[in-house]
XYZ file of C-alpha atoms in Angstrom:
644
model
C -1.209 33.776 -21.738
C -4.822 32.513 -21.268
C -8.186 34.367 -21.753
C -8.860 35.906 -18.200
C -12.503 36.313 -19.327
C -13.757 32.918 -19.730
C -11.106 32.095 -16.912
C -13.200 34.247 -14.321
C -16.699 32.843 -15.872
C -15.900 29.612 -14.356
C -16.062 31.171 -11.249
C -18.735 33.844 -12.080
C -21.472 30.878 -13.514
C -22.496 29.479 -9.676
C -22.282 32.797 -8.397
C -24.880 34.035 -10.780
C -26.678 30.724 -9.972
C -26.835 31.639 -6.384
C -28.100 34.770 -6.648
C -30.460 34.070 -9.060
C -31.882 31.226 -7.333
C -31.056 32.544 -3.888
C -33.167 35.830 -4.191
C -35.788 35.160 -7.045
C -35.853 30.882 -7.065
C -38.877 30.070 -4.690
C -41.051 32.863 -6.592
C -39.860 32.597 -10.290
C -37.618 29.312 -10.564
C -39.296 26.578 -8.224
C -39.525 24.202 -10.904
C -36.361 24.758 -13.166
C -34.233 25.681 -10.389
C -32.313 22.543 -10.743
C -32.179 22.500 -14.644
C -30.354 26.177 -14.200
C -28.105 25.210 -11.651
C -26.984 22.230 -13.534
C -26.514 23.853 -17.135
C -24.771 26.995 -15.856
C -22.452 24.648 -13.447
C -22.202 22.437 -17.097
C -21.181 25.628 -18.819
C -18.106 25.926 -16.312
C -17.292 22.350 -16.321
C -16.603 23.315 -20.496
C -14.477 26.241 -19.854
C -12.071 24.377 -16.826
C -11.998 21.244 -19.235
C -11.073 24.257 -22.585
C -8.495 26.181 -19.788
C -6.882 22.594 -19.209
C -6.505 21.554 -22.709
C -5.393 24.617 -23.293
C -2.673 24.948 -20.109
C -1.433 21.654 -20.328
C -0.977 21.322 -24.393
C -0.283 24.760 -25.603
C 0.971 27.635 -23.659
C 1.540 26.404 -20.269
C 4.883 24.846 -20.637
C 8.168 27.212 -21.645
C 11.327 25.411 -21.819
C 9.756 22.205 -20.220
C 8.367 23.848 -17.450
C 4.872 24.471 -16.522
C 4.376 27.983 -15.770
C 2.687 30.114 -12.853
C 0.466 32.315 -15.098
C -1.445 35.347 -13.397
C -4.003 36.316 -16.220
C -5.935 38.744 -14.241
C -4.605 40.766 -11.161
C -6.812 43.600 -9.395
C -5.128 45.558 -6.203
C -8.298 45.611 -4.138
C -6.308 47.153 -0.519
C -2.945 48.688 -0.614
C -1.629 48.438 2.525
C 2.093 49.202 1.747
C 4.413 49.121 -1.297
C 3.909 45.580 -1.638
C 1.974 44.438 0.172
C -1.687 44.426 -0.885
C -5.379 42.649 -0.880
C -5.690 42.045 -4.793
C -7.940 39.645 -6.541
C -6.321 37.462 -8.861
C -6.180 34.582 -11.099
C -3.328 31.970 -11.219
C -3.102 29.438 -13.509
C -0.186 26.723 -12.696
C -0.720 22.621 -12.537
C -2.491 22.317 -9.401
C -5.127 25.290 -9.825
C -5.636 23.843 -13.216
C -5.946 20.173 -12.060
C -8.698 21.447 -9.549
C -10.438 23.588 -11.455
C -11.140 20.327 -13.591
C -11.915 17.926 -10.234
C -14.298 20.643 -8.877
C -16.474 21.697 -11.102
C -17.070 18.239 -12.622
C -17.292 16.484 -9.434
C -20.156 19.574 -8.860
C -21.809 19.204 -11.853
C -22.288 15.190 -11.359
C -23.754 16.497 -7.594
C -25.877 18.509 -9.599
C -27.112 16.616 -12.256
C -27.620 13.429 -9.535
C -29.658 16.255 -7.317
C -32.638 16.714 -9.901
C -33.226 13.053 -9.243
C -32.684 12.887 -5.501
C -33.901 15.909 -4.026
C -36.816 15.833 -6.125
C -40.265 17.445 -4.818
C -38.387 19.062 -2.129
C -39.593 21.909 -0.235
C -36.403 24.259 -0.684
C -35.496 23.016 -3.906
C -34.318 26.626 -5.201
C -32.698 27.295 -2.021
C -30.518 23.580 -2.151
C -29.431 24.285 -5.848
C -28.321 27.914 -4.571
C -26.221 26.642 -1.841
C -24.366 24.178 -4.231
C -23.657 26.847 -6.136
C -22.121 28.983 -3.440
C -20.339 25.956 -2.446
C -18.792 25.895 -5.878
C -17.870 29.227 -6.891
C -15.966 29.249 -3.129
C -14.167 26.338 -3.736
C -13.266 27.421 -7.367
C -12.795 31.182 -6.269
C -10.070 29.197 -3.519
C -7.965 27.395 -5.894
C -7.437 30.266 -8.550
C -5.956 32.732 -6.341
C -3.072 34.531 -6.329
C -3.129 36.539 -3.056
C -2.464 34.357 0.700
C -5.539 36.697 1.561
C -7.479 36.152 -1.412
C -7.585 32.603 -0.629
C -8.555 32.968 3.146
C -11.551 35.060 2.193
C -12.884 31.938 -0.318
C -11.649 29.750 2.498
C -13.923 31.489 4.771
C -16.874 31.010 2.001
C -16.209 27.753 2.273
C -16.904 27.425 5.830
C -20.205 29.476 5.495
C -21.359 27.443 2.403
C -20.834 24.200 4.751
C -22.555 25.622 7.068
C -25.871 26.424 5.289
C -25.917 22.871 3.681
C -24.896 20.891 6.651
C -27.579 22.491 8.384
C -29.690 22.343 5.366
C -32.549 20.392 6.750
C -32.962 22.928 9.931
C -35.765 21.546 11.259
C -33.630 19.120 12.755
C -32.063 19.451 15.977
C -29.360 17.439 14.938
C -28.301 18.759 11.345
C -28.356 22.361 13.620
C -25.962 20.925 16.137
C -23.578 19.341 13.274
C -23.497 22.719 11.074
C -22.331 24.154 14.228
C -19.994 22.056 15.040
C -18.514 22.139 11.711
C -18.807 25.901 12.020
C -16.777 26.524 15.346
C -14.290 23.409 14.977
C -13.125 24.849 11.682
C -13.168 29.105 13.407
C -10.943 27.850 15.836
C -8.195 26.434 13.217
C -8.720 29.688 10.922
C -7.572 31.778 13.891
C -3.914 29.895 13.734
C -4.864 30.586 9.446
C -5.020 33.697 9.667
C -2.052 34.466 12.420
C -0.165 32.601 9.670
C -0.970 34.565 7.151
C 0.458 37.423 9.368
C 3.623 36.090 10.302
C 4.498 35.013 6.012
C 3.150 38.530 5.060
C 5.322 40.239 7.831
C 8.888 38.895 6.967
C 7.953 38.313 3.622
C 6.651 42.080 2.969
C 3.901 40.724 0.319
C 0.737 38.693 0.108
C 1.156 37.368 -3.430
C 1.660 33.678 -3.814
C 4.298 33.945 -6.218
C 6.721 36.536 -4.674
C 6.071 34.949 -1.180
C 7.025 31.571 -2.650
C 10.306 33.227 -3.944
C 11.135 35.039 -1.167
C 10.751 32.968 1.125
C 12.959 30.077 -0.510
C 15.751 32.134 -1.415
C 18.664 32.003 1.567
C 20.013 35.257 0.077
C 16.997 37.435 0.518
C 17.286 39.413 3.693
C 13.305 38.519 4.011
C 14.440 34.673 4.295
C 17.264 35.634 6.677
C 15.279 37.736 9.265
C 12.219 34.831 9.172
C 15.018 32.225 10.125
C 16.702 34.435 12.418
C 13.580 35.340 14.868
C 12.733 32.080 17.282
C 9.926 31.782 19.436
C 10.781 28.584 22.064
C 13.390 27.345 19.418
C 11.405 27.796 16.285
C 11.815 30.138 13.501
C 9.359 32.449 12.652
C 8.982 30.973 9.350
C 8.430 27.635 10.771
C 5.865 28.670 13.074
C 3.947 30.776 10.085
C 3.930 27.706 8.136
C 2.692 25.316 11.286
C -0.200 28.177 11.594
C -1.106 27.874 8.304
C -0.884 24.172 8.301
C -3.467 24.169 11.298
C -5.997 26.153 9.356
C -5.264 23.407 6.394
C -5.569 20.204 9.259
C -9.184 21.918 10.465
C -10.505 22.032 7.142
C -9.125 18.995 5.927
C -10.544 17.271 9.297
C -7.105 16.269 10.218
C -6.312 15.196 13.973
C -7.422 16.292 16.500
C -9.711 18.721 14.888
C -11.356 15.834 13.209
C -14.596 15.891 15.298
C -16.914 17.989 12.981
C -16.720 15.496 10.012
C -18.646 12.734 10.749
C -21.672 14.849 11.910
C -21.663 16.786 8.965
C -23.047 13.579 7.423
C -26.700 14.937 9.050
C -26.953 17.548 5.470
C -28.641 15.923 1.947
C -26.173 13.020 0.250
C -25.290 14.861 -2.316
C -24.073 17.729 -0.420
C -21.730 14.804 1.931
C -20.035 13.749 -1.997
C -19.580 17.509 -2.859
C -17.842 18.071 0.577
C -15.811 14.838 0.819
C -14.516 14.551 -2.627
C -14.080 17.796 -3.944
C -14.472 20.747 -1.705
C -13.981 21.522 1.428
C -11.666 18.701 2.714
C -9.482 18.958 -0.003
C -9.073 21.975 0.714
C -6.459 22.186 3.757
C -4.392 19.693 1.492
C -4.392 22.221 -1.783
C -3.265 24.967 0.254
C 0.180 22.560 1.756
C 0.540 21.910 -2.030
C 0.194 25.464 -2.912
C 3.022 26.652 -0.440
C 4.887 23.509 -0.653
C 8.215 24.814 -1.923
C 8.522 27.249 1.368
C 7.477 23.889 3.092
C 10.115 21.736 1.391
C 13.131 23.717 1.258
C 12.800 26.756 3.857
C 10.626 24.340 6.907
C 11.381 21.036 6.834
C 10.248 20.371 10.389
C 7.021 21.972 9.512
C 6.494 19.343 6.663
C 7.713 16.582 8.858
C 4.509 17.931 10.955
C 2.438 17.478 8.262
C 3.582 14.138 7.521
C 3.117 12.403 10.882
C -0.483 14.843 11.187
C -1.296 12.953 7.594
C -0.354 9.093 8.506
C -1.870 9.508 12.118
C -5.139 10.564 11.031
C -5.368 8.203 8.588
C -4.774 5.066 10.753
C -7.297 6.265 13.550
C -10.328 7.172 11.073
C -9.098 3.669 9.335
C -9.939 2.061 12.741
C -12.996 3.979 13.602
C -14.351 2.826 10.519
C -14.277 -0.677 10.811
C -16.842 -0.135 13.811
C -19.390 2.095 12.570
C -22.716 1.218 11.168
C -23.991 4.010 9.537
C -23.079 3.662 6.054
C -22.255 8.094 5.611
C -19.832 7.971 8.860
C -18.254 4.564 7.239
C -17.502 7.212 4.076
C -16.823 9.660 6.505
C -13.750 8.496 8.046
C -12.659 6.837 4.907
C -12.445 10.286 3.158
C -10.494 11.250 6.803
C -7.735 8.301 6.381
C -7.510 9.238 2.581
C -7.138 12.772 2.859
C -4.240 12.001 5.782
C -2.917 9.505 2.856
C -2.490 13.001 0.735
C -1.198 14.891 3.753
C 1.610 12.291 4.488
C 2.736 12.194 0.551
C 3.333 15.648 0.798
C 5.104 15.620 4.132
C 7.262 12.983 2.674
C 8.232 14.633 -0.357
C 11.430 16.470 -1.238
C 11.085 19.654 -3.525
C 12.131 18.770 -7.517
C 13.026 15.994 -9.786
C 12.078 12.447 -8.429
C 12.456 13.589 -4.983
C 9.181 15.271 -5.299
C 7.862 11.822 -6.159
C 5.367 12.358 -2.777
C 3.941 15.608 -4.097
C 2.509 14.333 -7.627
C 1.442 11.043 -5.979
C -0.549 13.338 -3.304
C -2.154 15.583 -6.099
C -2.620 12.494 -8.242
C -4.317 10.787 -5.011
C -6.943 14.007 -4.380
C -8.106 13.498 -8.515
C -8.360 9.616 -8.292
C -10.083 10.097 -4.896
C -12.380 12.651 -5.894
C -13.927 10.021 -8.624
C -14.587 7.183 -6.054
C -15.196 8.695 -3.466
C -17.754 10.844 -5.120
C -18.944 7.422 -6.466
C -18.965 5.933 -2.816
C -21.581 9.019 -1.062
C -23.690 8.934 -4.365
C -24.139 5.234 -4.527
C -25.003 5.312 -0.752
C -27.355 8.017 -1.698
C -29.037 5.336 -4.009
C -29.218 2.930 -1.359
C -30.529 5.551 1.517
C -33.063 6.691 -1.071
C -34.512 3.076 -1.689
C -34.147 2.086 1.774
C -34.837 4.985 3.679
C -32.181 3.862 6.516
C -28.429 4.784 7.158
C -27.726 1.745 8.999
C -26.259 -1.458 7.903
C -28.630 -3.791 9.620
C -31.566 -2.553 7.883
C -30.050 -3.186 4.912
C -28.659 -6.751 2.650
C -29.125 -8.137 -0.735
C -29.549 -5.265 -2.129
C -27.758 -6.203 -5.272
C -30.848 -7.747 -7.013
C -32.671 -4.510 -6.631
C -30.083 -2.085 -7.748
C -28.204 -3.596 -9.927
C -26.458 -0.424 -11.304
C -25.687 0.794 -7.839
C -24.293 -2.175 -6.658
C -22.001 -2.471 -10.413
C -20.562 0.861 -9.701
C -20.414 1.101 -5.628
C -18.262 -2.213 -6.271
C -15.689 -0.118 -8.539
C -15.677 2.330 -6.195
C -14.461 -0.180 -3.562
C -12.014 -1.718 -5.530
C -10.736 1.690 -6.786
C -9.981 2.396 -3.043
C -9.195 -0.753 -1.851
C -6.005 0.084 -4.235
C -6.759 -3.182 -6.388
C -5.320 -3.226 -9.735
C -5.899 -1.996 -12.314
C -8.859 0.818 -10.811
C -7.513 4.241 -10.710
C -7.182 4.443 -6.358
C -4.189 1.372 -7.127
C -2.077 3.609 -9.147
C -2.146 6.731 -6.746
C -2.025 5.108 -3.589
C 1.239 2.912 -4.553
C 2.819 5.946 -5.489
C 2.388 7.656 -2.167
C 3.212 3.726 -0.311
C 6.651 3.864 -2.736
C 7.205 7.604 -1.879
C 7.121 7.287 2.429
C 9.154 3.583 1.588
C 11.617 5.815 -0.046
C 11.943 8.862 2.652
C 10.126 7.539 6.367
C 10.180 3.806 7.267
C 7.538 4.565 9.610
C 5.150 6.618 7.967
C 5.197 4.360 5.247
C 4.292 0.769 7.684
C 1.506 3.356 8.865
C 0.556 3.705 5.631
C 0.348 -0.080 4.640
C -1.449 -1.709 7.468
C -3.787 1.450 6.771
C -4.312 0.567 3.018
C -5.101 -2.879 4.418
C -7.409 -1.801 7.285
C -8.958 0.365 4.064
C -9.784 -2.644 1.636
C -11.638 -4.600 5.230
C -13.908 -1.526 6.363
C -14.569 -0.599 2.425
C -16.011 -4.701 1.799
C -17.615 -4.964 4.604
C -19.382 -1.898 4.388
C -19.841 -3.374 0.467
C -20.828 -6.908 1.446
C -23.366 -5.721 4.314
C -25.160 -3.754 1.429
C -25.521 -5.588 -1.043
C -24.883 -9.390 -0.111
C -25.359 -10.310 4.041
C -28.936 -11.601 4.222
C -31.974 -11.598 2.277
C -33.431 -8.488 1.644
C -36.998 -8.246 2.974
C -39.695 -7.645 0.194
C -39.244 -4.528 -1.048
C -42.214 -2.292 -2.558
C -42.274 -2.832 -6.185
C -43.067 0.763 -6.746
C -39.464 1.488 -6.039
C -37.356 2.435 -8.452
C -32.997 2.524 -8.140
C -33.333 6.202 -9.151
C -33.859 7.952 -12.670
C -31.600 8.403 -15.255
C -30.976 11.906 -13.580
C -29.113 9.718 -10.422
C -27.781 6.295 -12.555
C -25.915 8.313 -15.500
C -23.312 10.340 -12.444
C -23.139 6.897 -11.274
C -21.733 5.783 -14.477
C -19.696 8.250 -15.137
C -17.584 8.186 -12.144
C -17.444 4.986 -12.163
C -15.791 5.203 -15.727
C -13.587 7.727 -14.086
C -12.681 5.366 -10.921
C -11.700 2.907 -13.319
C -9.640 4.415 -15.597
C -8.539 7.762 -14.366
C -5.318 5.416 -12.866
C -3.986 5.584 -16.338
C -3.295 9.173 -16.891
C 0.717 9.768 -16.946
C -0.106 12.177 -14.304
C 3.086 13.366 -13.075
C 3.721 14.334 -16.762
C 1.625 17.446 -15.778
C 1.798 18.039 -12.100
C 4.682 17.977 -10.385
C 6.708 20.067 -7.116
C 8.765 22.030 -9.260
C 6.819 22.263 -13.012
C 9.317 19.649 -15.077
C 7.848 16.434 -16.164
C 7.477 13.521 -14.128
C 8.461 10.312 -14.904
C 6.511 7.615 -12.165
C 6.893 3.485 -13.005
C 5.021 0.911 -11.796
C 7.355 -1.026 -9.518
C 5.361 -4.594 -9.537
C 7.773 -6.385 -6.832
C 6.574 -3.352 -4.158
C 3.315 -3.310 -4.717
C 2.904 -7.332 -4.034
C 2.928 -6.318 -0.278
C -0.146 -3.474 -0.073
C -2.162 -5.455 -2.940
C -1.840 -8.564 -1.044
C -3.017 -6.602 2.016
C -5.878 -5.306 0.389
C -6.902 -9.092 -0.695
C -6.358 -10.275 2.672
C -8.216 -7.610 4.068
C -11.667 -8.167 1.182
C -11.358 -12.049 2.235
C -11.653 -11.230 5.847
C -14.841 -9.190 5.275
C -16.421 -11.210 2.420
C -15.500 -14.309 5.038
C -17.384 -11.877 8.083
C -20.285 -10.241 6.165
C -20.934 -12.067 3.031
C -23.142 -13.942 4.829
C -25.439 -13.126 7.871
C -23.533 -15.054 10.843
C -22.629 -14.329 14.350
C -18.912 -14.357 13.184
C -18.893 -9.621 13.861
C -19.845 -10.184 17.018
C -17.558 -12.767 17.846
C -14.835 -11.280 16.206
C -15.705 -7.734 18.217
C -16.504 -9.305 21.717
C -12.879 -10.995 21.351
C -11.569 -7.209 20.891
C -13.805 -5.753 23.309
C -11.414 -3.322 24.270
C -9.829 -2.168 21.040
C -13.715 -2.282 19.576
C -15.563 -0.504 22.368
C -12.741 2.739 21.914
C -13.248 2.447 18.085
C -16.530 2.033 18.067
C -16.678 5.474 20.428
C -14.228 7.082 18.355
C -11.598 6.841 20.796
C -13.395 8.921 23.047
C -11.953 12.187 21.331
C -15.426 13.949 21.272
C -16.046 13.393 24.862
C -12.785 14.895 25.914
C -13.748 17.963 23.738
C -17.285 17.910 25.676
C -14.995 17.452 29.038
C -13.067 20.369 27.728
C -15.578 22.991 26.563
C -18.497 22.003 29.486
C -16.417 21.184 32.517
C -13.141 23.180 31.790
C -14.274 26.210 29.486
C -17.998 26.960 30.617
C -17.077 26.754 34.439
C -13.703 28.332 34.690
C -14.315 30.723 31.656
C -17.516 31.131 30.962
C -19.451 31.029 34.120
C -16.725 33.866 35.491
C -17.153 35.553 31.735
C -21.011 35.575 32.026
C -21.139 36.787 36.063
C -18.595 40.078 34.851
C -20.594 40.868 32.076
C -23.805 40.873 33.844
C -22.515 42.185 37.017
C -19.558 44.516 35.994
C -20.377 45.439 32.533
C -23.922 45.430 32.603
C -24.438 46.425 35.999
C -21.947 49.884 35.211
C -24.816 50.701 32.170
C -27.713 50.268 34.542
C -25.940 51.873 37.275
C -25.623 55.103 34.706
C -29.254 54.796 34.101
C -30.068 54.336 37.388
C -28.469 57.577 38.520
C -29.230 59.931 35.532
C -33.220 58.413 36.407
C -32.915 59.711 40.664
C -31.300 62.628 39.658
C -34.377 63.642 36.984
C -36.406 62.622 39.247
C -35.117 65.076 41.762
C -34.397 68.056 40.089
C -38.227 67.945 37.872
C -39.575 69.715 40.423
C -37.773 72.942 39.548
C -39.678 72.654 35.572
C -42.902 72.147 37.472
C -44.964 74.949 34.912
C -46.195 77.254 38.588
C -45.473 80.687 37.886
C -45.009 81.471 41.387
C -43.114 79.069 41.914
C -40.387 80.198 39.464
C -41.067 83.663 40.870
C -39.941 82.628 44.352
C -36.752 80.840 42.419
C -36.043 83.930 40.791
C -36.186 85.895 44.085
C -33.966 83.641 45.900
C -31.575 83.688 43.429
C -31.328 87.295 43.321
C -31.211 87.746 46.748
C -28.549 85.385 46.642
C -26.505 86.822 44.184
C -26.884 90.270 46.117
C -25.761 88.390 49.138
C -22.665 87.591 47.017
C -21.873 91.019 45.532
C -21.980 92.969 49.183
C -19.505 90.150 50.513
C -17.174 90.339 47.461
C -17.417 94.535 47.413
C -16.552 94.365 50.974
């Protein structure tokens, strides 16, 4: 059993960060608020990497399983004989495995932030936030308790909040953190009634005996969750479909996609923190978390997920190939490859080489989590030399950052699924996975992976190659060794991270794993990733009318991309037109009218009557003396009629 103690200090590290730098930074830490962020988020990336060595090659496995350990387990609210709020610890593959991903992935945001947010106003208050952001995110994927996990998820959200909003002097960093904000509220409602339902029929809150429960026919728990239907559907179903929504908001899934993209308007950093290892990851580790209830109780949920996954991926694949902000390019790319991971899973059976889809979606979040981390810090490079988002401002930018343009080039080939970078080996699993189980999911998934490998180069080629770059200050630097050595490093990671025998330590049901390279399937998506670099290096390797040939021809398909399919309008059509006038305006008139108008209308009538009975505590003596004589006269009135 592992050491809970330095277990829960991985956690504990960027929580003492953020309160150290959150209450006493600006007055005590303005200038080494960075250096403590980074060394106490260093600290924790020592102790995941020690409780993975540790896991995976000494006392995780018994009888050539992997184990779900709970080191640490605190009942915080007792509800009911079992059923509680209790603050736990589990150690299994996948908390493991993320542990790992998120604090390193962190502590190269960190380390790349001294550099990049240097001089900056709120420089304690940044470092703070990232380490909210990462004790949430670690807090998430260690526990043991459904609820446990929805109160980290709900950190989560806030920490997004304050750094999408970071800058909050601008109107439109405001608008995206609240956007972000009330997108993701609406899909922890159907969270949260999830939560509800499993709890209910399962009569617990822990993972590990709602996992068993619910998968075990014989259980009178598992029968009575079948049993109940709501328009056809089991209750168990509809829990999991619930929960799944929660996962598809924070994962930006469709249709509750719309918040990712403007949460591009927080620092560059903050974008690779949130895109590679946090918070959209995070609807995809909680599927993998409950995935045997998924696989063998709700197999119509998972289809859900599965058809959720490939047709988000193939829309934010298209949107992509139209925009020209270099963030919202990386934005919808981390959309299509998180729906990549949400399709493996919905693919996937539950143990043995069925489960191929599950390891290939876990093994497709740690590859991903490298490049793409890569991709938003490499544009951070370029953004911080050019001082521009956009594409045409930018171009031949390879002879002045030479060490951006090395690595950003990886990162693209790493995703593009090009052999041998690490994005080649995950991605063909999950391709050889949906071949195996949905024909259609998987042709999805391959004119995707090509659509990927055009929108990735020419986002690549317009940086770095296109036309000659204008003359550049020669007081500009490519960064400090603070933003070039993440750089390298996940670059070494995007490169060779393919060749880890993952599924030899994550897997659906704990045995090893054994995945092969199948060369004769993966001519088809390699040679549609070629085809697909050609095409852009033949479009945007050069500066040439050819894009706007090439997008008047598909004026129609390219004006609905290029507008993102219209999706956010019809939520502004919604929520203005539908919502404000039929709800709201009706909402606001009874509250002010009705509601309010009862409280004043109480005020209004205790106020007349006060005023008309103050007369009678007027302070004249003889005018109490001519009260008091008309009230005994009165009352003798009373007792001769009443004696009579």
């Amino acid at each position: 059993m592992p050491n809970a103690t330095y277990i829960t200090l991985i956690i504990l590290l960027p929580l003492a960060g953020f309160l150290m730098l959150g209450i006493f930074g600006r007055k005590y830490f303005k200038n080494t608020s960075g250096m403590i962020g980074t060394t106490l988020l260093f600290v924790s990336t020592l102790l995941a990497l020690y409780t993975a060595y540790g896991y995976f090659f000494e006392y995780g496995k018994v009888d050539g399983i992997y184990q779900k350990l709970v080191p640490l387990k605190y009942t915080w609210l007792q509800f009911s004989p079992g059923v509680s709020i209790d603050m736990g610890i589990i150690i299994d593959p996948i908390s493991v495995m993320m542990l790992v991903v998120v604090s390193f992935i962190s502590l190269m945001v960190h380390i790349y932030s001294l550099g990049y947010m240097k001089g900056d106003e709120r420089f304690p208050t940044y470092y703070a936030f990232l380490g909210l952001f990462t004790f949430s995110m670690l807090g998430l994927v260690i526990s043991s308790n459904i609820f446990q996990i929805y109160i980290f998820w709900e950190l989560v959200g806030v920490s997004s909040f304050l750094l999408i909003g970071y800058y909050y002097d601008k109107p439109s960093a405001v608008a995206a953190c609240k956007k972000a904000f009330i997108v993701t509220r609406f899909a922890d409602v159907g969270f949260l009634i999830g939560i509800l339902i499993l709890s209910f029929y399962s009569g617990t809150l822990d993972f590990n005996t709602l996992i068993a429960t619910l998968t075990s026919p014989e259980s009178n728990e598992y029968k009575n969750a079948v049993a109940v239907s709501f328009l056809g559907v089991s209750a168990l179903t509809w829990g999991l479909v619930l929960v799944f929504i929660g996962g598809a908001g924070k994962s930006a899934m469709f249709p509750l996609h719309i918040w990712l993209p403007d949460a591009m308007e927080g620092p560059t950093p903050v974008s690779a923190l949130i895109h590679a290892a946090t918070m959209v990851v995070a609807g995809v580790f909680l599927v993998a978390r409950l995935f045997p209830v998924f696989a063998i109780s709700a197999p119509d949920a998972l289809s859900l997920v599965g058809y959720v996954g490939a047709i988000s991926a193939l829309i934010a694949a298209v949107i992509a190939c139209t925009q020209t902000d270099i963030k919202r390019v990386l934005a919808y790319s981390t959309m299509s490859q998180i729906g990549y991971m949400m399709f493996a899973l919905g693919v996937s059976k539950y143990g043995g080489e069925e489960g191929l889809g599950y390891t290939a979606s876990m093994f497709h979040l740690f590859t991903h989590a490298m490049f793409k981390a890569l991709l938003f810090l490499g544009a951070g490079a370029v953004i911080h030399y050019i001082h521009s988002n956009e594409m045409k401002d930018m171009g031949g930018l390879r002879k002045y950052l030479p060490v951006t343009h090395i690595t950003f080039l990886i990162a693209c080939l790493a995703i593009a699924g090009v052999p041998p970078f690490a994005g080649f080996f995950s991605k063909e699993e999950i391709l050889l996975a949906a071949f195996q189980h949905n024909p259609i999911i998987y042709w999805i998934a391959l004119i995707t992976s090509g659509l990927t490998a055009f929108y990735m180069f020419r986002l690549y080629f317009s940086i770095f190659w296109n036309k000659e770059a204008d003359q550049h200050d020669a007081h500009k630097s490519e960064g400090g060794f603070a933003m070039m050595m993440p750089l390298v490093l996940l670059a070494i990671g995007a490169a060779a991270a393919g060749f880890i025998p993952f599924g030899h330590f994550v897997s659906s049901d704990g045995t090893r794993l054994e995945t092969e390279l199948h060369l004769q399937f993966s001519i088809a998506p390699v040679a549609l990733g070629l085809a697909g670099i050609l095409i852009a290096m033949w479009m945007y390797k050069k500066e040439s009318t050819k894009p706007d040939t090439v997008a008047a021809s598909l004026s129609g398909i390219y004006n609905a991309a290029y507008h993102k399919f219209y999706i956010d309008d019809i939520y502004l059509f919604i929520t203005k037109k539908a919502l404000f006038n039929l709800i709201g305006r009706p909402a606001a008139w009874i509250d002010k009218n009705i509601v309010d108008g009862l409280v004043n209308a109480t005020g209004n009538s205790t106020r007349d009557i006060s005023e008309t009975i103050k007369g009678f505590q007027s302070g004249k003596v003889q005018q109490y003396a001519i009260y008091f004589l008309v009230g005994i006269i009165g009352l003798a009135l009373l007792f001769i009629y009443f004696w009579k």
